[in-house]
Short mmCIF file of C-alpha atoms and ligand atoms in Angstrom, two decimals:
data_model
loop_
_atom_site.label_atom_id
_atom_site.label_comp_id
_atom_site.label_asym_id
_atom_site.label_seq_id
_atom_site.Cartn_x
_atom_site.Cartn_y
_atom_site.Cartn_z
CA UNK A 1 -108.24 -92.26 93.32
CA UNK A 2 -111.66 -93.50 92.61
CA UNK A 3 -114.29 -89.84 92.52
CA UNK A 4 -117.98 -90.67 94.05
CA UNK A 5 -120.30 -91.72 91.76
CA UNK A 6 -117.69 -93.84 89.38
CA UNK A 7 -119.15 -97.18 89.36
CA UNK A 8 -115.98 -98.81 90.00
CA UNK A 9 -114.88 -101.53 91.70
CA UNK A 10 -118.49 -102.15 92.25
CA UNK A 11 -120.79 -104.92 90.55
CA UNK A 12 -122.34 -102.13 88.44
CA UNK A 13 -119.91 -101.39 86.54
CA UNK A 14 -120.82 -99.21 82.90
CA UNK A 15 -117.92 -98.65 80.92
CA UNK A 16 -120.44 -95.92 78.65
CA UNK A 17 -123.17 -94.59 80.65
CA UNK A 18 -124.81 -91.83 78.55
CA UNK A 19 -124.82 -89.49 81.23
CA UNK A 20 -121.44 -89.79 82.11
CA UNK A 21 -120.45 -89.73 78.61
CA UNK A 22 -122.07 -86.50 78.40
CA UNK A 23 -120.33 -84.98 81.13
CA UNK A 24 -116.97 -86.19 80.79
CA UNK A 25 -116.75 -85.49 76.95
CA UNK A 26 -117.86 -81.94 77.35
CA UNK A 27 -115.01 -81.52 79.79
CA UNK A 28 -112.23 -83.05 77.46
CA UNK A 29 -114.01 -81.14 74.63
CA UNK A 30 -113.01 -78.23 76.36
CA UNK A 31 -109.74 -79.21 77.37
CA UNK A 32 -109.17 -79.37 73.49
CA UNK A 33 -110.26 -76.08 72.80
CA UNK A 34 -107.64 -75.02 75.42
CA UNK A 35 -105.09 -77.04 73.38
CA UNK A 36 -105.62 -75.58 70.56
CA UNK A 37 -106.21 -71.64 71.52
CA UNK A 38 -102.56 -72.11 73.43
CA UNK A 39 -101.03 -74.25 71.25
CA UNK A 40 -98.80 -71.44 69.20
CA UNK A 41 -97.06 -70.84 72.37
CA UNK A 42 -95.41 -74.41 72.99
CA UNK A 43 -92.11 -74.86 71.50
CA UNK A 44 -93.12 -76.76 67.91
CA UNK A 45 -90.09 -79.65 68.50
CA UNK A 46 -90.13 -80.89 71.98
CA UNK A 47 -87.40 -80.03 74.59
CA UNK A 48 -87.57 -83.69 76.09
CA UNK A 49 -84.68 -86.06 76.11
CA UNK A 50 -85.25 -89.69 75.84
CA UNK A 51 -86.72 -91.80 78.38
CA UNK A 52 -88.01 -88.52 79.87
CA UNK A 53 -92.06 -89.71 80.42
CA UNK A 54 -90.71 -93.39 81.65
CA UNK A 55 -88.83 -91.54 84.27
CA UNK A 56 -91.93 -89.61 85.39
CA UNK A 57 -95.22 -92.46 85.13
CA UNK A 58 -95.51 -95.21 87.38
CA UNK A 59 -94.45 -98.94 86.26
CA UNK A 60 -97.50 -100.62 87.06
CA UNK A 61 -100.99 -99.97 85.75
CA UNK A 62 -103.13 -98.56 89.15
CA UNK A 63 -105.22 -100.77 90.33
CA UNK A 64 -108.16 -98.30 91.63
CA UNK A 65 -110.21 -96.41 89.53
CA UNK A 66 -108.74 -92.36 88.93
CA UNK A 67 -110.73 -89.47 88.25
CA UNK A 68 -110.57 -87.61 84.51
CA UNK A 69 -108.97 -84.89 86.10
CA UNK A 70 -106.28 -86.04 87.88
CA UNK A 71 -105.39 -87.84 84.06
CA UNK A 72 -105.80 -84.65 82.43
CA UNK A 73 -103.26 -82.81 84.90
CA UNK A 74 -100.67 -85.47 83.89
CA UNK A 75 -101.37 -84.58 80.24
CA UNK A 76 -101.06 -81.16 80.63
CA UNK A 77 -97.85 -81.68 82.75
CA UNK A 78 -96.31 -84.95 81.24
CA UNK A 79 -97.74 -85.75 77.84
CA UNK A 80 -97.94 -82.16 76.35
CA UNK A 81 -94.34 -81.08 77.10
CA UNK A 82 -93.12 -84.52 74.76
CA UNK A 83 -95.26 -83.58 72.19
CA UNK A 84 -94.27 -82.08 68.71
CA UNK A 85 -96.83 -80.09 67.68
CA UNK A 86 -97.65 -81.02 64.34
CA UNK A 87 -100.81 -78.91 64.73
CA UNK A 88 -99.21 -75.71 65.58
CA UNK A 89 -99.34 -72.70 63.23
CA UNK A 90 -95.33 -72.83 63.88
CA UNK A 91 -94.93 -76.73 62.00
CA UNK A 92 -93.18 -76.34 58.89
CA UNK A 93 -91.83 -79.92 59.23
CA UNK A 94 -92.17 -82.36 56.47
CA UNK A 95 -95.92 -81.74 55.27
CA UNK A 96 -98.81 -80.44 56.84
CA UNK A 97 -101.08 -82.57 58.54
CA UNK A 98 -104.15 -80.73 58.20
CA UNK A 99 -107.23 -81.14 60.50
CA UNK A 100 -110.71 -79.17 60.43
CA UNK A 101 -113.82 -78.85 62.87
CA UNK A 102 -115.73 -81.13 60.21
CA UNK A 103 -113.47 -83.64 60.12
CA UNK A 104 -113.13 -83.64 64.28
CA UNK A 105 -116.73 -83.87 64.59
CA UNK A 106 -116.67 -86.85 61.91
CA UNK A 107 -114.36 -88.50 64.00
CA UNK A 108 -116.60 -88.52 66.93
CA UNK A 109 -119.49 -89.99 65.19
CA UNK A 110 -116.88 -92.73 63.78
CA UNK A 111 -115.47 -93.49 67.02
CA UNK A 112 -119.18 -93.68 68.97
CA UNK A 113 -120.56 -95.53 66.20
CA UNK A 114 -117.73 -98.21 67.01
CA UNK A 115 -119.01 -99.68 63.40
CA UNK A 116 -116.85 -102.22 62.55
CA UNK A 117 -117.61 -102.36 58.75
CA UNK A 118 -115.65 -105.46 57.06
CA UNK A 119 -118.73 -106.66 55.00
CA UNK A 120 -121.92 -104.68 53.50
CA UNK A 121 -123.91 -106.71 56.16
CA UNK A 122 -121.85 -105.79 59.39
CA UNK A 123 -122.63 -101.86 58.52
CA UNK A 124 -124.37 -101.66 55.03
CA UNK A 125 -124.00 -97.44 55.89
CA UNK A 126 -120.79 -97.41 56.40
CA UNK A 127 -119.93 -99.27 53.08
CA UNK A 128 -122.40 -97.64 51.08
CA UNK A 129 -121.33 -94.33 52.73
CA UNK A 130 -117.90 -95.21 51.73
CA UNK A 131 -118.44 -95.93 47.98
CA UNK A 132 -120.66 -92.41 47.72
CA UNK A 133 -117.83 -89.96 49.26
CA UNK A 134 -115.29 -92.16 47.34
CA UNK A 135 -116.92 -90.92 43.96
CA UNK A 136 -117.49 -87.55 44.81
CA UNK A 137 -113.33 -86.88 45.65
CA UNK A 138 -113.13 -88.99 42.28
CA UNK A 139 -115.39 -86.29 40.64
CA UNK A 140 -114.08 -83.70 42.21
CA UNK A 141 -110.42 -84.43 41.01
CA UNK A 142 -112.09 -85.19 37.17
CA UNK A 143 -110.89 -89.16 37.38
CA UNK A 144 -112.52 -91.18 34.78
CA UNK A 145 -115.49 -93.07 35.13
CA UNK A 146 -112.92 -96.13 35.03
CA UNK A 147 -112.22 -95.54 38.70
CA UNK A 148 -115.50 -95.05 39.82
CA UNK A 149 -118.29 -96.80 40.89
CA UNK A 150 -120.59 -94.98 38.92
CA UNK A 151 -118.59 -96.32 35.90
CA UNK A 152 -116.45 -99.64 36.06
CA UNK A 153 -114.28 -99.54 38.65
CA UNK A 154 -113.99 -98.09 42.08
CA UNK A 155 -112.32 -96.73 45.65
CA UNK A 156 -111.79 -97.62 48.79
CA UNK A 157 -110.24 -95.51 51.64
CA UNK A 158 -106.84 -97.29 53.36
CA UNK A 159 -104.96 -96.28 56.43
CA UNK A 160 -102.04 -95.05 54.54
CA UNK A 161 -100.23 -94.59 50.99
CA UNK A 162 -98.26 -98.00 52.65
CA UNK A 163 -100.92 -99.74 52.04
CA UNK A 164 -102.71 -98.43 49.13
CA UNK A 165 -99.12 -99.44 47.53
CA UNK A 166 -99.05 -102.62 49.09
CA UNK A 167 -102.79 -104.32 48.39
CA UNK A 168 -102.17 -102.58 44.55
CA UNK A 169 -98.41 -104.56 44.35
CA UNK A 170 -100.45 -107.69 45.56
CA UNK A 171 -103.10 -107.59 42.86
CA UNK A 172 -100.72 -106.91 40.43
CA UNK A 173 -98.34 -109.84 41.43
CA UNK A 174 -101.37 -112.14 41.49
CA UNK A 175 -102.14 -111.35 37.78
CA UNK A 176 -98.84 -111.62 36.73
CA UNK A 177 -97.98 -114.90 38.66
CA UNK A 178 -101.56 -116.43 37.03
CA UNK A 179 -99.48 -116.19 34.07
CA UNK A 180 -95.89 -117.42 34.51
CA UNK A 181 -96.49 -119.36 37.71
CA UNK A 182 -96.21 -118.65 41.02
CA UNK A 183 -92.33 -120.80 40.76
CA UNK A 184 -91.65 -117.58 38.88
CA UNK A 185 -92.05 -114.94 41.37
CA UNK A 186 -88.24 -114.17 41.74
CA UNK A 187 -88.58 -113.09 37.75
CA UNK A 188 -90.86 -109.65 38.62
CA UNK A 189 -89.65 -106.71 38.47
CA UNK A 190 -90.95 -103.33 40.40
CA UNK A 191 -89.76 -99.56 39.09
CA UNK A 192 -89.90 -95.90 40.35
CA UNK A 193 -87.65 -93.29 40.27
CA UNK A 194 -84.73 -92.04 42.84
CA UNK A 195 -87.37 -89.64 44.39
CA UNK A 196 -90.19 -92.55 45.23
CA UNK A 197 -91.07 -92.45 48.74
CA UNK A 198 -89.43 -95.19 50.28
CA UNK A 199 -92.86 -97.31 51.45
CA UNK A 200 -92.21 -98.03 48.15
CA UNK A 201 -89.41 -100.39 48.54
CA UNK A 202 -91.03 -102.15 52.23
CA UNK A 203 -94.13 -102.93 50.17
CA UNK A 204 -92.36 -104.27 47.35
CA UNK A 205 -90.57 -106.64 49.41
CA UNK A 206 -93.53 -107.45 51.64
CA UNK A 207 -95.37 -108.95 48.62
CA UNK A 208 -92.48 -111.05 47.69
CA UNK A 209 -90.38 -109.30 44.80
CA UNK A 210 -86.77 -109.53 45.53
CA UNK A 211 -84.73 -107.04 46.81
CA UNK A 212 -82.54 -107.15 43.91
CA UNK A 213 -85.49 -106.49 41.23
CA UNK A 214 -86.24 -103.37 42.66
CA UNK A 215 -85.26 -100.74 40.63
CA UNK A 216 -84.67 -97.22 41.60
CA UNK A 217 -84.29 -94.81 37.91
CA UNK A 218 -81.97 -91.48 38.80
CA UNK A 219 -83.69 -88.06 38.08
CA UNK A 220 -82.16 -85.09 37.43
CA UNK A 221 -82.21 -81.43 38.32
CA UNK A 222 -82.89 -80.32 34.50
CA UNK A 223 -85.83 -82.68 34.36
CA UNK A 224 -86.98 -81.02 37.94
CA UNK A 225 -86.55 -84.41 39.37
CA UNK A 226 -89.37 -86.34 36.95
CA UNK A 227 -89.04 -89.54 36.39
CA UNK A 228 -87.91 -89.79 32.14
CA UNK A 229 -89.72 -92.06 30.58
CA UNK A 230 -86.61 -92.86 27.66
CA UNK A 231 -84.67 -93.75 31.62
CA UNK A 232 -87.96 -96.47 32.28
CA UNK A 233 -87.93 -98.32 28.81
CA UNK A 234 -83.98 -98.58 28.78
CA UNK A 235 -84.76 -100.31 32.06
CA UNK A 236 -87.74 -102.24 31.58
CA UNK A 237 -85.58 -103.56 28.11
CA UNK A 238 -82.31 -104.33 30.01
CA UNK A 239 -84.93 -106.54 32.14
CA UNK A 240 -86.64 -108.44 29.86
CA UNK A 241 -83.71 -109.08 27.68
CA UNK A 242 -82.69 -111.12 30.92
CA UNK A 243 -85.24 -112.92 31.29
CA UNK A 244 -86.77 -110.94 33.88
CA UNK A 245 -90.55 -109.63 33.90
CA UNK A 246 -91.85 -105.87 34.58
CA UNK A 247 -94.39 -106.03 37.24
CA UNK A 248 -95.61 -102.45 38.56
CA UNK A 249 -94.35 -98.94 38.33
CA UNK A 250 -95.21 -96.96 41.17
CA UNK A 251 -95.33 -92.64 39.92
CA UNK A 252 -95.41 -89.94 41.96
CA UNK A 253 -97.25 -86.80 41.57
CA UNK A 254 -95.61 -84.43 44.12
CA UNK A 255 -92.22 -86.67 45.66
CA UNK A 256 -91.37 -86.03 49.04
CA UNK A 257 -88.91 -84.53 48.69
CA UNK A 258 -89.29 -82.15 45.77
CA UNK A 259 -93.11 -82.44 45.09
CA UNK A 260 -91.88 -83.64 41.90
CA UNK A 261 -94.22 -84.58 39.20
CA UNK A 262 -93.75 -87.48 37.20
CA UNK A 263 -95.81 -87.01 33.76
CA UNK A 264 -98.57 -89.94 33.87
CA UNK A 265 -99.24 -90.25 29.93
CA UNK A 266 -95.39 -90.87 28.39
CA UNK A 267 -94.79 -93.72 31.55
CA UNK A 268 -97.97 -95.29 31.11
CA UNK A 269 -97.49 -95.26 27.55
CA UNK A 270 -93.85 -97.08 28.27
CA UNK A 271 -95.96 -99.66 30.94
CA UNK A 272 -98.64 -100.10 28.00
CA UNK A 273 -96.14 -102.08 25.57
CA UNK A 274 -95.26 -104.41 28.75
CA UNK A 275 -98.44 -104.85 30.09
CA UNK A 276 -97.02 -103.01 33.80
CA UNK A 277 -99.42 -101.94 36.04
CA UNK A 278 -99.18 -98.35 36.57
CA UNK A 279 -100.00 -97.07 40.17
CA UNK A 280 -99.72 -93.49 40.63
CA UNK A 281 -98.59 -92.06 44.44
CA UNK A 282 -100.51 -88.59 45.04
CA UNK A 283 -100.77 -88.64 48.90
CA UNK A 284 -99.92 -84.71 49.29
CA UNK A 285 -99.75 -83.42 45.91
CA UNK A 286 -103.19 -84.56 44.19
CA UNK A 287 -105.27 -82.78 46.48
CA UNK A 288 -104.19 -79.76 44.43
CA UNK A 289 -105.88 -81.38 41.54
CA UNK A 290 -108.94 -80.47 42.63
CA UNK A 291 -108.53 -77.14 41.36
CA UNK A 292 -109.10 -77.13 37.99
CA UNK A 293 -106.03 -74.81 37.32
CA UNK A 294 -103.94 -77.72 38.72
CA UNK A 295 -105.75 -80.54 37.00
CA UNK A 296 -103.37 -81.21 34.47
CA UNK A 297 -100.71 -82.68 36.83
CA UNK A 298 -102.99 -86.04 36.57
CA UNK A 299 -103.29 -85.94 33.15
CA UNK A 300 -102.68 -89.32 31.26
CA UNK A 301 -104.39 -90.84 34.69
CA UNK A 302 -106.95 -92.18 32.61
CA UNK A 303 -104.37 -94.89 31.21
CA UNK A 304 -103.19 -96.30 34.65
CA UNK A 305 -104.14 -98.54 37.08
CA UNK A 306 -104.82 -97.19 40.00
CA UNK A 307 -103.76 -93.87 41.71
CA UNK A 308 -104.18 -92.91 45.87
CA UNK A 309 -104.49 -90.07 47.39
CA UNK A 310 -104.28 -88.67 51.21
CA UNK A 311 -107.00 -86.33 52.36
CA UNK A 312 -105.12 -86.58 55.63
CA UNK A 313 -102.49 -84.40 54.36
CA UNK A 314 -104.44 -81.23 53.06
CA UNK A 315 -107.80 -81.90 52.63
CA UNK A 316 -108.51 -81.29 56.37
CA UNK A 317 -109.25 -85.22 57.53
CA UNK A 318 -106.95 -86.02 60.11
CA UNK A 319 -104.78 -89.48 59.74
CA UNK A 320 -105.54 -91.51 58.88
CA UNK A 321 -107.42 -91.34 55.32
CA UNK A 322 -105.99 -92.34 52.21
CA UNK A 323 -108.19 -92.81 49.43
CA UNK A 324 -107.01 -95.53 46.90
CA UNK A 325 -109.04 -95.77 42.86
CA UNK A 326 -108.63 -98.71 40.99
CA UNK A 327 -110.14 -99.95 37.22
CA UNK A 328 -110.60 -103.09 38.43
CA UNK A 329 -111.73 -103.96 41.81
CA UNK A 330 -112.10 -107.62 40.92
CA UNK A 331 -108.16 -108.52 40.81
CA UNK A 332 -108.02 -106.45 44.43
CA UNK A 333 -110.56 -108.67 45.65
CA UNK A 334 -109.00 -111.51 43.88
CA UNK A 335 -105.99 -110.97 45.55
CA UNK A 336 -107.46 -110.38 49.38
CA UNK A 337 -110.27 -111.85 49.70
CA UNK A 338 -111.41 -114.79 52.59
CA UNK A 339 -114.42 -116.39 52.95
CA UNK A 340 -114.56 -117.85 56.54
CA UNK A 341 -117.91 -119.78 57.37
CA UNK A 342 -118.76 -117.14 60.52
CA UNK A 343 -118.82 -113.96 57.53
CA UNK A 344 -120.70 -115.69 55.33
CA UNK A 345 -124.16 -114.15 54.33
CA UNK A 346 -127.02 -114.11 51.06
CA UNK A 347 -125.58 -110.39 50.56
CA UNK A 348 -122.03 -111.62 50.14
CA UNK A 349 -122.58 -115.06 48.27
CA UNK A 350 -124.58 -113.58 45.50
CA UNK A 351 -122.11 -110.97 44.93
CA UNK A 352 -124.51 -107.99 44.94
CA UNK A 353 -122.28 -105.75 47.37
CA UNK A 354 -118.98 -104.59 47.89
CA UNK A 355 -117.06 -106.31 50.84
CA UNK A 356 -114.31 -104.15 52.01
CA UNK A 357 -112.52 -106.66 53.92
CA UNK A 358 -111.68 -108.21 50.50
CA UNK A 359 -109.89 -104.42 49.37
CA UNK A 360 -107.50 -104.13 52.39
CA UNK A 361 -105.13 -106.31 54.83
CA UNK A 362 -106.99 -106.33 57.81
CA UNK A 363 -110.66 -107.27 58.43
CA UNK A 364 -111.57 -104.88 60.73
CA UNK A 365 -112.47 -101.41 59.41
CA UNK A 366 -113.43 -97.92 61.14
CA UNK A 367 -116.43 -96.08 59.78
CA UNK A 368 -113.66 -93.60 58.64
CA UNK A 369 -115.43 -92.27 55.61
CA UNK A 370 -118.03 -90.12 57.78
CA UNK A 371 -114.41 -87.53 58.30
CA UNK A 372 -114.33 -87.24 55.04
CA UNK A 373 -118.03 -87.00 54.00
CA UNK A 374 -118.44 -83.97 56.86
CA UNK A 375 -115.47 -82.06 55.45
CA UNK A 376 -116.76 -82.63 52.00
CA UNK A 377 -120.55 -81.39 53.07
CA UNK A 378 -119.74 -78.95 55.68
CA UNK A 379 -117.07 -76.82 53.36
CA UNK A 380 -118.22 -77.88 50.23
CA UNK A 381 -115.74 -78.41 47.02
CA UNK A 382 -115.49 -74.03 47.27
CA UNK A 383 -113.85 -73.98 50.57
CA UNK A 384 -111.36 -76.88 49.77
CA UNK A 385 -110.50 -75.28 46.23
CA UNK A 386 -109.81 -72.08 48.46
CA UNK A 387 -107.87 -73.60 51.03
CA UNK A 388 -105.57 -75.40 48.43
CA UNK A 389 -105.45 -71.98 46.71
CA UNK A 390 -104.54 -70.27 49.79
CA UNK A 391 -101.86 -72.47 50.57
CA UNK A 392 -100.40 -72.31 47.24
CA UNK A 393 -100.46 -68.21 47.28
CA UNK A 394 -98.51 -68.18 50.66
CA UNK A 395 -96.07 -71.12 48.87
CA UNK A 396 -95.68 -68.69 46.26
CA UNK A 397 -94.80 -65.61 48.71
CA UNK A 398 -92.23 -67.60 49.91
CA UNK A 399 -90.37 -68.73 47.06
CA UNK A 400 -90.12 -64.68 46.65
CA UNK A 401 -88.59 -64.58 49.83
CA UNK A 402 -85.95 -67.40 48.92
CA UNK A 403 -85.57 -66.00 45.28
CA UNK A 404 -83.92 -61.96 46.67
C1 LIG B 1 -96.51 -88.78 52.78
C2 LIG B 1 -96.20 -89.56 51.58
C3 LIG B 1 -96.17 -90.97 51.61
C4 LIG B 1 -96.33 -91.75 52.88
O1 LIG B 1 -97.64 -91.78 53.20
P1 LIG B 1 -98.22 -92.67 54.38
O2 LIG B 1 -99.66 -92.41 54.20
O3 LIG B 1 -97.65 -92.12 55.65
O4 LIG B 1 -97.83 -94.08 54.13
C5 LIG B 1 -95.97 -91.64 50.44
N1 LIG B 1 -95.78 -90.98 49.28
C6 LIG B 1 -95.79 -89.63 49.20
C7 LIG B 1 -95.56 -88.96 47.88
C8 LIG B 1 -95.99 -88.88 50.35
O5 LIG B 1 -96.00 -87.54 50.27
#
C-alpha cells in the first residue's frame, strides 16, 4: 500500500528526493544496526529448505506503490531467516568475509555517487582515486616499483580473483598468439598445482586454451602442499618436447584449501627459461603480507607478472574488491581495449590517462576504490597490521587446541 506523501502513481514522481532520502536511509541505517547488534543470535547456516521464500512472496510484482516498512517486516520475517550469516561472529565457513564501518560508509558514497567510471573523462576522480589507493596497498605490501604507477607498471581493482585471472590469461594469450599465430592457439599450455582454486580452470577455458592443456601438478603433504618447482619444469619439458607451448602459470600464496604457499622465486625462475607469464593468486593470504613479519611469503614477486589480491577477504572492504598489479599495463590494454566513436575524447586519443574500461571485461565500473581508500585512511596501515596480527594470534590458539 501506497503511505501519504509517496509521490506515486502521480505525475510527480522523484525516484531520489533529498528529503526523502534522508529520512528513509536513516531508518534502514538503523535497521542495520539492529542486524548487526542481534546478529550472534541467528543460527549461522540457515534452517530453510528449498523453495521456502517462493512459497511465501507473491508471483507478480505489486502494482501500487508499498511503504519501507511494510518491506522491511518481510525482511525481517522472510529474507533474514534464509540467510547464512557470513557476518556473524559464529561463521567459521570457508574464509572470512570481513567488513568495517569505513568500508560501509565508502560504500555509501560509491553507491550515491552512481559514478560510472569506464574512462578518465566519465569520472577523472574516480580513476585517479583508483590509481592513488592502488599504490599505497602496493606500498604497503613492499611490491616493486614494477607494479606501480609510481614506477612502470600499475593496478587496477576487479570484481573478483575470476577475473583478475581471466583479463591476466587474456593478455598473456594475446602476446603469445602475436608470436605463433592465432591458428596456433590449441598449442598453449596453462599450469598450477592440485591445490589452485578452481576459477583457475573456468578462466583458462574462457580465453580459449583447451581443456586438455590444462595442467594440474600434484603436491604433497611433505612439501606442505607447495607447488615443486623440479614437478613444473618436468612438465613444462614433457610439453614442449611435443610441440606444445607454455603459456601462464597461475601460483598461489595461501590455497584454499590449505593456505598453501607456493615459493614465487624457484617457479618464476622455471617460467623465466620459457618465457611463461607468472601470475600469482593472493586473494586471502597476501593481505598478511602487509606485516612485515609475513613479507617474505611474496618474496621472488618482483620476477612475475602480475599478482592479485582481495581486500574483500580480510582487509575489511566488503565484496567485492580485488586488487590486481601488473608490469605491464600496455599488453592488458592491448588485449581489452575498444574504441567506439560515442567514448572517444582528446584525454583518451592522446594517451595521457589511464582508461579502465581497457583493464577489465565490462565497461561499466563502480567508484569502488573510495571502500578501500576509507578503510585505508580511517584505520591507517597500524590498525590493519593489528587486525591481521590479531587474527593470526587467535589462528595460533587454535592450532593449540587441535595439537592436545
Ligand atoms: C577466495 C579465493 C579465490 C576466489 O576468489 P573470487 O574473488 O571469489 O573469485 C581464488 N583463489 C584463492 C586462493 C582464494 O582464496
Amino acid at each position: 500500500m501506497g503511505s501519504p506523501g509517496m509521490n506515486f502513481p502521480n505525475s510527480e514522481f522523484k525516484p531520489l528526493d533529498p528529503e526523502e532520502f534522508r529520512r528513509q536511509a536513516h531508518q534502514m541505517v538503523d535497521f542495520i544496526a539492529d542486524y548487526y547488534n542481534k546478529i550472534a543470535s541467528y543460527p549461522v547456516l540457515s534452517q530453510v529448505q528449498p523453495g521456502y521464500l517462493l512459497a511465501q512472496l507473491p508471483q507478480n510484482a505489486p502494482y501500487l506503490p508499498e511503504s519501507l516498512d511494510t518491506i522491511l517486516k518481510d525482511i525481517t520475517n522472510s529474507i533474514i531467516p534464509g540467510m547464512t550469516h557470513w557476518l556473524s561472529p559464529n561463521f567459521f565457513a570457508f574464509f572470512p568475509a570481513t567488513v568495517s564501518t569505513a568500508a560501509f560508509l565508502g560504500e555509501m558514497l560509491c553507491t550515491s555517487f552512481n559514478s560510472v567510471g569506464f574512462n578518465w573523462l566519465a569520472s577523472p576522480a574516480a580513476t585517479e582515486l583508483e590509481m592513488v589507493v592502488i599504490d599505497w596497498l602496493a606500498n604497503m605490501l613492499k611490491l616493486p616499483k614494477s607494479f606501480m604507477f609510481s614506477g612502470t607498471g600499475g593496478g587496477v581493482i576487479q570484481g573478483t580473483t575470476s577475473e583478475a585471472i581471466l583479463v591476466t590469461l587474456a593478455a598473456a594469450r594475446d602476446r603469445a598468439l602475436d608470436f605463433i599465430g592465432s591458428e596456433n592457439i590449441k598449442k598453449l599450455v596453462v599450469y598450477s598445482s592440485d591445490q589452485t582454486h578452481s576459477t583457475f580452470m573456468k578462466a583458462s577455458k574462457l580465453v580459449g586454451i583447451s581443456p586438455k592443456n590444462i595442467r594440474s601438478i600434484p603436491t604433497y603433504l611433505d612439501s606442505c602442499f607447495s607447488l615443486s618447482p623440479v614437478l613444473l619444469r618436468r612438465a613444462v619439458d614433457a610439453d614442449v618436447a611435443s610441440g606444445l607451448v607454455p603459456l601462464y602459470l597461475c601460483a598461489t600464496v595461501g590455497t584454499t584449501s590449505t593456505t598453501a604457499v607456493d615459493l614465487l622465486g624457484p617457479l618464476a625462475d622455471v617460467a623465466k627459461d620459457y618465457g611463461i607469464w607468472v601470475h600469482v593468486d593472493a586473494a586471502y593470504g597476501g593481505s598478511a603480507c602487509i606485516c612485515p613479519e609475513f613479507r617474505h611469503y611474496l618474496n621472488g614477486v618482483e620476477r612475475v607478472d602480475s599478482i592479485s589480491l582481495s581486500p574483500h577477504k580480510w582487509l575489511l572492504s566488503y565484496l567485492d574488491c580485488c586488487c590486481l598489479w601488473v608490469k605491464q599495463p600496455g599488453l592488458l590494454v592491448k588485449a581489452l581495449s575498444t574504441n567506439p566513436e560515442y567514448l572517444r575524447n582528446k584525454p583518451s586519443d592522446c594517451d595521457s590517462v589511464v582508461d579502465y574500461k581497457d583493464w577489465q571485461v565490462g565497461t561499466g565500473r563502480r567508484f569502488k576504490s573510495l571502500r578501500l581508500w576509507l578503510v585505508i585512511r580511517n584505520y591507517g596501515v597500524a590498525n590493519l597490521q593489528n587486525h591481521i596480527r590479531s587474527d593470526i594470534r587467535l589462528a595460533k590458539i587454535f592450532e593449540g587446541l587441535l595439537k592436545v
